[in-house]
Coordinates of C-alpha atoms and ligand atoms in Angstrom, one line a residue:
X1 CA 62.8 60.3 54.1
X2 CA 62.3 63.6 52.5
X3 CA 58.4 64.5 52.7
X4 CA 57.8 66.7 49.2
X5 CA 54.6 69.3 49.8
X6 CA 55.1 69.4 53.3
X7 CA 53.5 72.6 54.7
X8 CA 55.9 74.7 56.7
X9 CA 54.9 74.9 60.2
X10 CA 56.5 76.8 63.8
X11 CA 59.3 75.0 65.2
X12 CA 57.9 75.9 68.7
X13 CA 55.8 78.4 70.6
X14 CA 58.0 80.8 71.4
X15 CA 58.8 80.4 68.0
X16 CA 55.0 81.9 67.1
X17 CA 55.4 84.5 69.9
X18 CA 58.5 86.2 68.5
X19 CA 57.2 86.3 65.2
X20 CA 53.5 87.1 65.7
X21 CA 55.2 89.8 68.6
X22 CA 57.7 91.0 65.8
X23 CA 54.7 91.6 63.1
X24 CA 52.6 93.8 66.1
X25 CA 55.6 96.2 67.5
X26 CA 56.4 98.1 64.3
X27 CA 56.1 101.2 62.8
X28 CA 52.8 101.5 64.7
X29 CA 54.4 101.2 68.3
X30 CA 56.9 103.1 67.7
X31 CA 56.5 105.8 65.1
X32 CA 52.8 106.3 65.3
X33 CA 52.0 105.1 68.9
X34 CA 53.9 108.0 70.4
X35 CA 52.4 111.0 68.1
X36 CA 48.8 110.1 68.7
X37 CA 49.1 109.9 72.3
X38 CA 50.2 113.1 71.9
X39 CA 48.1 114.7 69.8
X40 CA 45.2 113.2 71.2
X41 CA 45.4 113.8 75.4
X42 CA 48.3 111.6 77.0
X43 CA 46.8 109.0 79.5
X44 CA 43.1 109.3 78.3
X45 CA 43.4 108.2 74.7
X46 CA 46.0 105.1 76.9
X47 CA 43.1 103.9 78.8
X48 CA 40.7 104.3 75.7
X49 CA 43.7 102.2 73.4
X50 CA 43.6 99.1 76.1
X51 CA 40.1 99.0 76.2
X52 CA 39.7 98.4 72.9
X53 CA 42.9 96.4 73.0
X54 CA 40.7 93.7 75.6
X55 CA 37.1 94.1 73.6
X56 CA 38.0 94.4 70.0
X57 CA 42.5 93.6 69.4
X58 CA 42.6 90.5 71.4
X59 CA 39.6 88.7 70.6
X60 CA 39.5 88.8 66.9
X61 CA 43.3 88.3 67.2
X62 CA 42.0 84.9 68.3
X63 CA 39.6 84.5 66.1
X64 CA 42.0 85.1 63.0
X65 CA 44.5 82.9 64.4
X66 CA 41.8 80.4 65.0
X67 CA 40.8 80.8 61.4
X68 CA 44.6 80.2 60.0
X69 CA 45.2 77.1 62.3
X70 CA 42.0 75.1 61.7
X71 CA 42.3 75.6 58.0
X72 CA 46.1 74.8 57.9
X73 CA 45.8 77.2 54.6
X74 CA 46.4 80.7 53.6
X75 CA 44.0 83.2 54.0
X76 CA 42.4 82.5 50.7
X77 CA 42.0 78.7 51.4
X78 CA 40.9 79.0 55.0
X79 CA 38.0 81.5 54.1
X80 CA 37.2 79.7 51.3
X81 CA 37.1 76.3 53.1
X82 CA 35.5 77.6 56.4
X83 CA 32.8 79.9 54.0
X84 CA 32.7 76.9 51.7
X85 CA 31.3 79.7 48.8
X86 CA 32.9 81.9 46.4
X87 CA 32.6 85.0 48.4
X88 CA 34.2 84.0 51.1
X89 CA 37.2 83.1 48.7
X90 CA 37.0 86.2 47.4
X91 CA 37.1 87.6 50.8
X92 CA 40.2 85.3 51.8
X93 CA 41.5 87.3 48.8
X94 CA 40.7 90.5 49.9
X95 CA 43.3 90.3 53.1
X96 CA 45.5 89.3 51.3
X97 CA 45.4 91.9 48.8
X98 CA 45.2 95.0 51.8
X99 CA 48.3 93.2 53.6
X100 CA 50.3 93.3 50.2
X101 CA 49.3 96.9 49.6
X102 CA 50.1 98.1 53.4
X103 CA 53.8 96.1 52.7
X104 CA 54.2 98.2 49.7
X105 CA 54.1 101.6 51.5
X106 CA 55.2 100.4 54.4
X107 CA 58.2 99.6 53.1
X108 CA 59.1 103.7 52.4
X109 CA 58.5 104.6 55.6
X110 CA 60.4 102.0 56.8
X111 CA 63.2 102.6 54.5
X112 CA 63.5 105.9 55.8
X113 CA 64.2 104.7 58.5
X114 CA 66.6 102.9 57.5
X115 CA 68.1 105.5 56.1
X116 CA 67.9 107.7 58.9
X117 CA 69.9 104.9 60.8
X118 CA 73.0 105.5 57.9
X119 CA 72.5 109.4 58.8
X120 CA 73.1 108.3 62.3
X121 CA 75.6 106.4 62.2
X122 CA 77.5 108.8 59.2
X123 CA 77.1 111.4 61.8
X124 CA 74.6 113.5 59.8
X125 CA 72.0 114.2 62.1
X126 CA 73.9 117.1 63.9
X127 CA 71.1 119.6 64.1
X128 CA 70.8 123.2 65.9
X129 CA 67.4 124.1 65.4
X130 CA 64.2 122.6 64.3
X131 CA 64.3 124.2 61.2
X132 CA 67.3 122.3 60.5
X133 CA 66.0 119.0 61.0
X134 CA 62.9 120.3 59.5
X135 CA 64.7 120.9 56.6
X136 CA 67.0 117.6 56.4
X137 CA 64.2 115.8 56.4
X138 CA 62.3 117.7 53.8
X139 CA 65.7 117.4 51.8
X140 CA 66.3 113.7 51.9
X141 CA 62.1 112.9 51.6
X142 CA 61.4 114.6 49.1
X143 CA 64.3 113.3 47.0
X144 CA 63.4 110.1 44.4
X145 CA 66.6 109.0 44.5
X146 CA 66.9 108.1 48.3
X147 CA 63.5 107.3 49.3
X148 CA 63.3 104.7 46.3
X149 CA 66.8 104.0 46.9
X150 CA 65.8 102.9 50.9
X151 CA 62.1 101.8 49.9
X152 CA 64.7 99.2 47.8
X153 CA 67.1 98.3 50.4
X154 CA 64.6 97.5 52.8
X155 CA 62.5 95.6 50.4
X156 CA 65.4 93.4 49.5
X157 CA 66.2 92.8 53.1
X158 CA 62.7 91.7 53.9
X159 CA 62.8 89.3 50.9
X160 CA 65.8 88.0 51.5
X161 CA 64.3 87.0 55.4
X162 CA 61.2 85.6 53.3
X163 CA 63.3 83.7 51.0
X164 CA 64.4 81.0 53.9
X165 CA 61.6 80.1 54.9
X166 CA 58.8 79.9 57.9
X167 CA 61.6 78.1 60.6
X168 CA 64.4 79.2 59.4
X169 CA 63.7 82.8 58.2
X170 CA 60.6 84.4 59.8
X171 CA 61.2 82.0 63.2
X172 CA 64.7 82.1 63.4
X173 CA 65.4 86.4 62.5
X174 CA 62.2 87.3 65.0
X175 CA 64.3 85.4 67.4
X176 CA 67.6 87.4 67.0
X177 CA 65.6 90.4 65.8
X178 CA 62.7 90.5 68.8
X179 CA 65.4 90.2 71.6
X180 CA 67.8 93.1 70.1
X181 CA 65.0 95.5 70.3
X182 CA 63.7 94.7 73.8
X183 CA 67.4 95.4 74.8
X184 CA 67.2 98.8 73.0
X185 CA 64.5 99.6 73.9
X186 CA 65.5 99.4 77.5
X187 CA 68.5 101.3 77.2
X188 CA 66.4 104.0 75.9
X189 CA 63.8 104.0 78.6
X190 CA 66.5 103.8 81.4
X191 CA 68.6 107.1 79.4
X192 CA 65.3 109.3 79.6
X193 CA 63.7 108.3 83.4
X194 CA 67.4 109.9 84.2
X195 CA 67.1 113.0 82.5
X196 CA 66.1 116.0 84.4
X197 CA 62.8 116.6 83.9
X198 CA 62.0 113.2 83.1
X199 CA 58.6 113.6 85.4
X200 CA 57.2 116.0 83.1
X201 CA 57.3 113.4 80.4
X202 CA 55.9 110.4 82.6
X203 CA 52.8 112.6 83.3
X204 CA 52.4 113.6 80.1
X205 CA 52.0 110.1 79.1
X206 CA 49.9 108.8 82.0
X207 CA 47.7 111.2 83.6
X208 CA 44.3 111.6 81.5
X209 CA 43.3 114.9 80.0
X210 CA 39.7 113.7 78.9
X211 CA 39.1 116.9 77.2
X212 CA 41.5 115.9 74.6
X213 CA 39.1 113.4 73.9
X214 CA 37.4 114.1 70.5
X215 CA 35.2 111.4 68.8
X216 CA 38.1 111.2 66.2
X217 CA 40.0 110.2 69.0
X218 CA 38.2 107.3 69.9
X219 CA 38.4 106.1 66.3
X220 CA 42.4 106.8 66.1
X221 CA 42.3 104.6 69.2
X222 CA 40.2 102.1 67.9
X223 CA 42.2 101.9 64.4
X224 CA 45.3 101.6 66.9
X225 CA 44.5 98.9 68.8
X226 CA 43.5 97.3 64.9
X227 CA 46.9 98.2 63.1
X228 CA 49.4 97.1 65.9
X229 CA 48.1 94.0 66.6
X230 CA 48.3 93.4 62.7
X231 CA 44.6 92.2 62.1
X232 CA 42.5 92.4 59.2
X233 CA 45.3 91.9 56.6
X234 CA 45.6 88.0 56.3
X235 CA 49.2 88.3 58.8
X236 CA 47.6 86.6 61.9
X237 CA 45.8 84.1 60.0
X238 CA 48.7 83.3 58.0
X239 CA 50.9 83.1 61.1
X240 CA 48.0 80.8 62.5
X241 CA 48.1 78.2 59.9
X242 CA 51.8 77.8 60.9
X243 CA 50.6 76.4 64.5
X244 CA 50.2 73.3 65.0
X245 CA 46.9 71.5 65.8
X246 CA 47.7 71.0 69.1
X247 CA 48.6 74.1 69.9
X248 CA 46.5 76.3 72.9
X249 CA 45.8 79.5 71.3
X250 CA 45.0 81.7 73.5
X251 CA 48.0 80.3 75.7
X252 CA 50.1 81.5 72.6
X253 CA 48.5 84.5 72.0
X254 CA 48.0 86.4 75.4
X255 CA 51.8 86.8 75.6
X256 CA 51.7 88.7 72.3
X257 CA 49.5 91.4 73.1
X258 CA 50.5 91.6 76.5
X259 CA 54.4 92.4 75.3
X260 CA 53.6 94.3 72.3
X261 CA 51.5 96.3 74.7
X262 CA 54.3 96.9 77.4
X263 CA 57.0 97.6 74.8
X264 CA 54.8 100.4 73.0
X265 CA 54.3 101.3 76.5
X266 CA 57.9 101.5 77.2
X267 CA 58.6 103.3 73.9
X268 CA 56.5 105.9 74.8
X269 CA 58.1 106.8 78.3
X270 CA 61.4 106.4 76.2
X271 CA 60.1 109.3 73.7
X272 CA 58.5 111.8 76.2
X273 CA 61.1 111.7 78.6
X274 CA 63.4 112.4 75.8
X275 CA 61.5 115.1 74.4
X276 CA 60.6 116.7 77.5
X277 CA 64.0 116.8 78.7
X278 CA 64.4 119.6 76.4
X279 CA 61.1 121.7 76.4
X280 CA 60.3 120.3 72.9
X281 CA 56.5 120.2 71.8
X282 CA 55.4 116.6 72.4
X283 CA 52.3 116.9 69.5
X284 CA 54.7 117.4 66.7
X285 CA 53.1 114.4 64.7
X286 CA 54.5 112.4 62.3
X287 CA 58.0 114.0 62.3
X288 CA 58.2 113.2 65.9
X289 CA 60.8 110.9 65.1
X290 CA 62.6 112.5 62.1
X291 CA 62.7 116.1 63.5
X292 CA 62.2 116.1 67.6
X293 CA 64.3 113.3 68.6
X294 CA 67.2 113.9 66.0
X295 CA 67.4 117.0 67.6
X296 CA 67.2 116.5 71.0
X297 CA 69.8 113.7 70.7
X298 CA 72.1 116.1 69.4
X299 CA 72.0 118.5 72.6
X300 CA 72.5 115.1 74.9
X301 CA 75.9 114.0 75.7
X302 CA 76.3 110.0 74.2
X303 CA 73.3 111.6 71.5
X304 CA 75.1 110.1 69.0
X305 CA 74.6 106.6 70.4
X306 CA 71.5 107.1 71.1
X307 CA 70.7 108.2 67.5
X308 CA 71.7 105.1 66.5
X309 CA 70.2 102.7 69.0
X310 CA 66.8 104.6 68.4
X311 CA 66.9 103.7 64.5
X312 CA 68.2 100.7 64.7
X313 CA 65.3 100.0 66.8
X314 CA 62.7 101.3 64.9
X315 CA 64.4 99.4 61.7
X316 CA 64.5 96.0 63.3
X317 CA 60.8 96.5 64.5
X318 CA 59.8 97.7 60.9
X319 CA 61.7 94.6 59.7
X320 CA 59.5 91.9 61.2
X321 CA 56.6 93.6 60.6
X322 CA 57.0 93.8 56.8
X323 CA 57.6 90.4 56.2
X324 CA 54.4 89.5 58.1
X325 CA 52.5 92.0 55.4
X326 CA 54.3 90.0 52.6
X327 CA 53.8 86.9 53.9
X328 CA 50.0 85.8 53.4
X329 CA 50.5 86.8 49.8
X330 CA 53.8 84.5 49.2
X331 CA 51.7 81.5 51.2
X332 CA 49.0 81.7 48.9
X333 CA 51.6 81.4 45.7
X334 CA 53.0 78.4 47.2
X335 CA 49.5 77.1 48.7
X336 CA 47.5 77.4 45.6
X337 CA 49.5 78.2 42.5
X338 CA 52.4 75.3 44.1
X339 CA 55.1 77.9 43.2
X340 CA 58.5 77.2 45.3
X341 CA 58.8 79.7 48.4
X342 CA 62.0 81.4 46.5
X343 CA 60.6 81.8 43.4
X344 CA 56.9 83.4 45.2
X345 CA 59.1 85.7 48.0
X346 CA 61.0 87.3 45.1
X347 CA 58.2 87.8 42.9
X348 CA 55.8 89.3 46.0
X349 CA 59.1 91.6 46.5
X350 CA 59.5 92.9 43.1
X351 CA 55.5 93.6 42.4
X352 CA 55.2 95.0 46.0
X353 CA 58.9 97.2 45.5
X354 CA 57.2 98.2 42.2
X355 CA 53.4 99.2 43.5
X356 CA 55.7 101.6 46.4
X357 CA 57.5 103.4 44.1
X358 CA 54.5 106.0 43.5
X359 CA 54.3 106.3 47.4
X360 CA 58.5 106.7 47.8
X361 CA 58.0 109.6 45.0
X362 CA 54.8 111.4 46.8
X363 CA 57.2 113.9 48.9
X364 CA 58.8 114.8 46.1
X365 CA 58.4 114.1 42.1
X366 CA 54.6 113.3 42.8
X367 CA 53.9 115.9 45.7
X368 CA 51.5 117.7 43.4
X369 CA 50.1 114.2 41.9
X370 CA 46.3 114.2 44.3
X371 CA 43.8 111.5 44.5
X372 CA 40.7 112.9 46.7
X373 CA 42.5 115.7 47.8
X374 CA 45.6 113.8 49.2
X375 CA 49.0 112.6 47.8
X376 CA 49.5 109.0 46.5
X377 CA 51.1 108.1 49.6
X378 CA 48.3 109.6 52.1
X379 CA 45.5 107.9 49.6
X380 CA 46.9 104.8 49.9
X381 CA 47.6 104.5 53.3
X382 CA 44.2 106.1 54.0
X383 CA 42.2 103.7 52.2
X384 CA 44.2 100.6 53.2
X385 CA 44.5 101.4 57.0
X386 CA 41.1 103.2 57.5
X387 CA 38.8 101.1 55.2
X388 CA 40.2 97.6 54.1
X389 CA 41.6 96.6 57.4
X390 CA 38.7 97.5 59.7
X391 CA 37.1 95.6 56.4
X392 CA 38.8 92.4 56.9
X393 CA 38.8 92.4 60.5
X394 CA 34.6 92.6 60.1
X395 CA 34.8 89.8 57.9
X396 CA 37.0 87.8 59.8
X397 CA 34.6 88.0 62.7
X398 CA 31.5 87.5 60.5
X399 CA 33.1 84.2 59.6
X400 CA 33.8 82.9 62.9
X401 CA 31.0 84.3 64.5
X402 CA 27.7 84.2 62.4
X403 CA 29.2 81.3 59.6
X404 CA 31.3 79.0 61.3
X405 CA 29.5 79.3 64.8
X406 CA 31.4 80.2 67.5
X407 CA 30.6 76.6 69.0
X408 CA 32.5 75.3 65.9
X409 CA 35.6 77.3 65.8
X410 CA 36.1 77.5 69.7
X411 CA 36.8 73.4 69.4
X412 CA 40.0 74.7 67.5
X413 CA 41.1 77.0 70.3
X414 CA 42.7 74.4 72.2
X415 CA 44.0 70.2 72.0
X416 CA 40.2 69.7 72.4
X417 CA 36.5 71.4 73.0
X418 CA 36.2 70.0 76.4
X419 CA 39.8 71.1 77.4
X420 CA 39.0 74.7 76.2
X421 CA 35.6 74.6 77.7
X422 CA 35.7 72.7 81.0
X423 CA 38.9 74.7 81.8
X424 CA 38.2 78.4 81.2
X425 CA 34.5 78.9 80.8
X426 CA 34.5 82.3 81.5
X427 CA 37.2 82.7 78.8
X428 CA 34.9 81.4 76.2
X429 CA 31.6 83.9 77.3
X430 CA 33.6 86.8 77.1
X431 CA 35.3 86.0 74.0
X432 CA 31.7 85.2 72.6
X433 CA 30.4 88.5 73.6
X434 CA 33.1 90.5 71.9
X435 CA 33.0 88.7 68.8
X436 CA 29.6 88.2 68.1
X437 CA 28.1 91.4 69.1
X438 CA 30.6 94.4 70.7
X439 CA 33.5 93.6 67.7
X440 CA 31.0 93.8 64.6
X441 CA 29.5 96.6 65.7
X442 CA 32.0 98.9 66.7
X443 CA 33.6 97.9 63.0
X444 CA 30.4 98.9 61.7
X445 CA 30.6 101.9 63.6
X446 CA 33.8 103.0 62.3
X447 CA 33.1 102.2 58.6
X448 CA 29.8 104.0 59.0
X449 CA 31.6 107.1 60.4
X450 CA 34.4 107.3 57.6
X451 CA 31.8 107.3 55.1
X452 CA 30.6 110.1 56.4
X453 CA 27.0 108.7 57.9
X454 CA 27.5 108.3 61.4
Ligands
PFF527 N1 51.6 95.9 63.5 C1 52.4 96.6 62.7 C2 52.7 97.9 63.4 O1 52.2 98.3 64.4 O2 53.6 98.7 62.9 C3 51.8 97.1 61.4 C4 51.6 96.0 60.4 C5 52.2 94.8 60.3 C6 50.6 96.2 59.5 C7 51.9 93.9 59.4 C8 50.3 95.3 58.6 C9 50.9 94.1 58.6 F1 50.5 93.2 57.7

């Protein structure tokens, strides 16, 4: 018999691991990872990113997830019914609101990507000089007609993912999806450790130069080890209250941060040996990918492959990390306003298509369009990224830590208290400490230093 209301849940835990994996390695291993470790000191500002990855990613990581599976609820319901007040509701809201915003942008960057794969695969990305690729990308990013053109593609294909479902959608493409991009990856990573000069780029990437370190460092490190593990935007909740009650969370989560770590790991050798295989400047920054690595592929012989493989990777990864943005928003139109999944995924992807179109046109049509000082784009990103995410992970922990009690939502970590508790004591004090103390107030920290008073 058919069970009407039913809420969707994982079919297993790999299941959860591919798709909570696939919402982490994105745009933020791949495109971003790279550039800030090298603008900001190679191997230093590594060491700095896995710190923060054990005291800050991993435990509210838990903490969210721990939030999404005891409530069985989207982020709305599960604050609201863990906070048991309005403001807590309106928090709930709150992450769900950022991670809708971050799908709408992310969705242009990721289209150009997308679009950069085409140029690949078309054979356009045949480039002599920087200024060439310089000027490509300038060309194509700065035009309305492909960036919107992309932002739409992409969108589409993320709905379209959405529109089947949590099993046989988000579960069933992360399993295809996740695979794929391991593979690439690999081939990638094994093309540049053969290059001559490969070395140079290893070092780069692992031997500390502390005096890169700046204070704005440490935050870009911190805010990494935030964004890639996709906290403080509803995701990992929402992907929690797929889980099952029975389910061991931190036997399902330790896998994800431990792979989404290696690959942006591997990504990174994959990049630097690359680019110093041809004496390119490693700090280019954001057009790392659109300017340096078009261009080095076209000096290499099999480039044009590897142009290919390399967007196709970063389009896949961008892929399963949009429909995690979209997807505490659509649960909370089928969870509370009892809308079917097709008619809330196609709704989320129009409104969210529609609230990216002013940062697909800030390159070009809008480039002289400021808010603060920066493009609509750069504003929105800004505030999202650097405010509203460190913002929901602080009230995520808030919740667990000083309203639930951390007594309370630790009985949810596991089948039972005592198997949590007898079994991995030391588990539970360290998670304590870093959630009720070093988490908050490194947030705090943050939020106090981008207003401008610490
Ligand atoms: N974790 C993703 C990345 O590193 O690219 C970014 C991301 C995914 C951000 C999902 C927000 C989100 F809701």
């Amino acid at each position: 018999m058919k069970v009407f209301n039913q809420r969707e849940s994982w079919q297993s835990r790999t299941g959860f691991i591919f798709a909570a994996l696939g919402s982490a390695v994105g745009l933020g291993s791949i495109w971003r990872f790279p550039y800030v470790v090298g603008q900001n000191g190679g191997g230093a500002f590594i060491l700095l990113y896995l710190i923060f990855l054990a005291i800050i990613g991993f435990p509210i990581l838990i903490a969210e997830i721990v939030i999404g599976k005891s409530a069985q609820s989207s982020p709305y319901g599960a604050f609201k019914s863990i906070g048991k007040n309005r403001f807590w509701g309106f928090s709930g809201k709150t992450l769900i609101f950022t991670g809708f915003i971050i799908s709408s942008f992310y969705s242009v960057i990721a289209g150009w990507m997308l679009g950069y794969l085409i140029e690949a695969i078309i054979g356009h990305l045949n480039f002599t000089s920087t200024n060439l690729a310089l000027s490509h990308f300038d060309k194509l990013s700065s035009s309305a007609l492909w960036s919107v053109g992309w932002h739409f593609v992409f969108m589409a294909l993320s709905i379209l993912i959405l529109f089947f479902g949590v099993r046989k959608g988000i579960e069933q493409k992360s399993k295809i999806m996740m695979p794929l991009l391991i593979v690439v990856v690999i081939i990638l990573v094994v093309k540049g450790l053969t290059l001559p000069s490969a070395m140079k780029g290893i070092k780069f990437l692992f031997s500390p130069n502390w005096k890169m370190i700046t204070p704005a460092g440490i935050l870009i490190a911190l805010g990494q080890a935030f964004f890639t593990l996709s906290l403080g935007q509803g995701t990992m909740i929402t992907y929690g209250s797929y889980l099952s009650k029975n389910e061991d969370i931190p036997k399902s989560c330790f896998p994800v941060v431990i792979l989404n770590t290696i690959i942006s790991l591997l990504v990174g050798v994959a990049v630097f040996t690359i680019v110093f295989s041809q004496d390119l400047a490693p700090q280019a920054g954001p057009s790392l990918i659109f300017e340096t690595i078009p261009l080095v592929f076209t000096k290499m012989k099999g480039g044009y492959f590897l142009a290919i493989f390399f967007f196709l990777l970063v389009t896949l990864a961008a892929l399963t990390s949009e429909i995690s943005a979209l997807e505490p928003f659509i649960s909370y139109l089928i969870d509370e306003k009892k809308w079917p999944r097709k008619k809330a995924s196609i709704f989320a992807g129009i409104v969210a298509f529609i609230i990216g179109i002013p940062s697909a046109l800030s390159f070009g049509l809008l480039k002289r369009f400021t808010i603060l000082g920066m493009n609509f784009f750069d504003f929105i990103s800004f505030f999202s990224i650097n405010i509203l995410v460190p913002l929901g992970g602080l009230l995520a922990v808030i919740l667990v830590s000083y309203v639930w009690g951390i007594k309370k939502a630790f009985s949810h970590l596991s089948v039972s208290k005592e198997v949590f508790f007898h079994h991995r004591p030391w588990m539970a004090f360290y998670f304590k400490i870093c959630l009720k103390y070093v988490s908050p107030v490194l947030i705090i920290l943050i939020l106090l230093n981008l207003l401008g008073i610490f």
